[in-house]
């Protein structure tokens, strides 16, 4: 299925209605480019799947993913620290960009006033997922792009 900006807009609109105000109970990665956020919800499914895969980048709800203890990536460790027990404050897509911003608030480990944003960019081979703090400083990303690798993506 083609996951273009129109499809992304429809998914974001649906997710905003279902997930805003819900608490994250568990965070795990199933691969380097795929992260699963388990959301406390009154109705299944309760897992938000974020994929920055170059061929199948997507965001959707599901309920069948299980954590793999042998999979460990830097983004997963940072997401577990920052997002465990956080509340989803907003899910947005600016215009029809192929990027989704998920804002989180009140992570118990970081204090009641903590804020962070998880950005998922579904742009083919340039797909990426990154976590920023309230000031927009990137904390971790699936693909770290240096100036030597591509000076236009900074």
Coordinates of C-alpha atoms in Angstrom, one line a residue:
X1 CA 0.0 0.0 0.0
X2 CA 1.2 3.4 -0.9
X3 CA 1.8 5.5 2.3
X4 CA 1.8 9.0 0.8
X5 CA 1.0 12.3 2.4
X6 CA -2.8 11.9 1.9
X7 CA -2.8 8.5 3.6
X8 CA -0.6 9.9 6.4
X9 CA -3.1 12.7 6.9
X10 CA -6.0 10.3 7.3
X11 CA -4.0 8.1 9.7
X12 CA -2.9 11.1 11.8
X13 CA -6.5 12.4 12.0
X14 CA -7.6 9.0 13.2
X15 CA -4.8 8.6 15.7
X16 CA -5.3 12.1 17.1
X17 CA -8.9 11.2 18.0
X18 CA -7.9 7.8 19.6
X19 CA -4.6 8.4 21.3
X20 CA -4.3 12.0 22.6
X21 CA -4.4 11.9 26.4
X22 CA -3.4 8.2 26.6
X23 CA -0.3 7.1 28.7
X24 CA 2.6 5.1 27.2
X25 CA 3.1 1.8 29.2
X26 CA 5.9 0.2 27.3
X27 CA 8.4 1.1 24.5
X28 CA 10.4 -1.4 22.5
X29 CA 12.0 -1.8 19.1
X30 CA 11.4 -4.8 16.8
X31 CA 14.2 -3.7 14.4
X32 CA 16.6 -0.8 13.9
X33 CA 14.0 1.2 12.1
X34 CA 10.8 0.1 13.8
X35 CA 9.5 1.1 17.2
X36 CA 6.4 0.1 19.1
X37 CA 4.8 2.2 21.7
X38 CA 2.3 0.3 23.9
X39 CA -0.5 2.7 24.8
X40 CA -2.9 2.2 27.8
X41 CA -6.3 2.3 26.2
X42 CA -9.8 1.1 27.0
X43 CA -10.1 -0.6 23.6
X44 CA -7.7 -2.8 21.6
X45 CA -5.5 -2.4 19.7
X46 CA -3.1 -0.8 22.1
X47 CA 0.2 -0.5 20.2
X48 CA 1.3 2.4 18.1
X49 CA 3.8 1.1 15.4
X50 CA 6.3 3.7 14.0
X51 CA 8.4 2.5 11.1
X52 CA 11.2 4.5 9.5
X53 CA 11.9 1.7 7.1
X54 CA 13.1 3.0 3.7
X55 CA 10.7 0.8 1.8
X56 CA 7.7 0.5 4.1
X57 CA 7.8 3.7 6.3
X58 CA 4.4 4.0 8.2
X59 CA 2.6 4.7 11.4
X60 CA -0.4 2.6 12.5
X61 CA -2.2 0.9 15.4
X62 CA -1.7 -2.8 16.0
X63 CA -1.9 -5.3 18.8
X64 CA 0.3 -8.3 17.8
X65 CA 3.9 -7.1 18.4
X66 CA 6.0 -8.7 21.1
X67 CA 9.3 -7.4 22.4
X68 CA 12.5 -9.2 21.4
X69 CA 15.0 -9.1 24.2
X70 CA 17.9 -9.7 21.8
X71 CA 17.1 -6.5 19.9
X72 CA 18.9 -3.4 21.3
X73 CA 19.4 -0.1 19.5
X74 CA 20.4 3.3 20.8
X75 CA 17.1 4.9 19.9
X76 CA 15.1 2.3 21.8
X77 CA 17.1 2.9 25.0
X78 CA 16.5 6.7 24.8
X79 CA 12.8 6.2 24.0
X80 CA 12.4 3.9 27.0
X81 CA 13.9 6.5 29.3
X82 CA 12.0 9.5 27.9
X83 CA 8.7 8.0 27.0
X84 CA 7.8 5.4 29.6
X85 CA 4.8 6.7 31.5
X86 CA 4.5 9.8 29.3
X87 CA 1.2 11.0 28.1
X88 CA 0.5 11.7 24.4
X89 CA -0.3 15.4 24.2
X90 CA -0.7 15.9 20.5
X91 CA -0.3 14.2 17.1
X92 CA 0.2 16.5 14.2
X93 CA 1.2 16.7 10.5
X94 CA 2.0 20.1 9.2
X95 CA 0.1 20.6 5.9
X96 CA 0.6 17.5 3.8
X97 CA 4.3 16.9 4.8
X98 CA 5.3 13.3 5.2
X99 CA 6.4 13.9 8.7
X100 CA 4.4 13.3 11.9
X101 CA 5.1 15.0 15.2
X102 CA 4.0 13.2 18.4
X103 CA 4.2 15.4 21.5
X104 CA 4.6 13.9 24.9
X105 CA 4.1 15.3 28.4
X106 CA 4.6 14.3 32.0
X107 CA 7.0 11.5 31.8
X108 CA 7.3 10.2 35.4
X109 CA 11.1 9.6 35.2
X110 CA 11.8 13.1 34.1
X111 CA 9.3 15.1 36.2
X112 CA 5.8 16.5 35.8
X113 CA 6.8 19.4 33.5
X114 CA 8.8 17.3 31.0
X115 CA 8.1 17.6 27.3
X116 CA 9.5 15.9 24.3
X117 CA 8.6 15.3 20.6
X118 CA 9.0 12.1 18.5
X119 CA 9.2 12.9 14.8
X120 CA 8.6 10.2 12.2
X121 CA 9.6 11.1 8.6
X122 CA 8.3 8.6 6.0
X123 CA 10.2 9.7 3.0
X124 CA 11.5 6.6 1.3
X125 CA 15.3 6.1 1.6
X126 CA 15.4 9.4 3.6
X127 CA 13.0 8.0 6.3
X128 CA 14.0 8.7 9.9
X129 CA 12.6 8.8 13.4
X130 CA 14.1 11.1 16.0
X131 CA 13.4 12.3 19.5
X132 CA 13.8 15.9 20.4
X133 CA 13.5 17.7 23.8
X134 CA 11.2 20.7 24.4
X135 CA 13.8 23.1 22.9
X136 CA 14.1 21.1 19.6
X137 CA 17.5 19.6 20.4
X138 CA 17.8 16.1 18.8
X139 CA 18.4 13.5 21.5
X140 CA 18.6 10.4 19.3
X141 CA 17.7 9.3 15.8
X142 CA 17.4 6.1 13.8
X143 CA 19.7 7.4 11.1
X144 CA 22.3 9.9 12.2
X145 CA 23.2 12.1 9.2
X146 CA 26.5 13.9 9.4
X147 CA 27.7 16.8 7.4
X148 CA 30.1 14.5 5.5
X149 CA 27.3 12.2 4.5
X150 CA 24.9 14.8 3.2
X151 CA 25.4 18.5 3.8
X152 CA 21.8 19.4 2.8
X153 CA 20.2 17.3 5.6
X154 CA 21.3 19.0 8.7

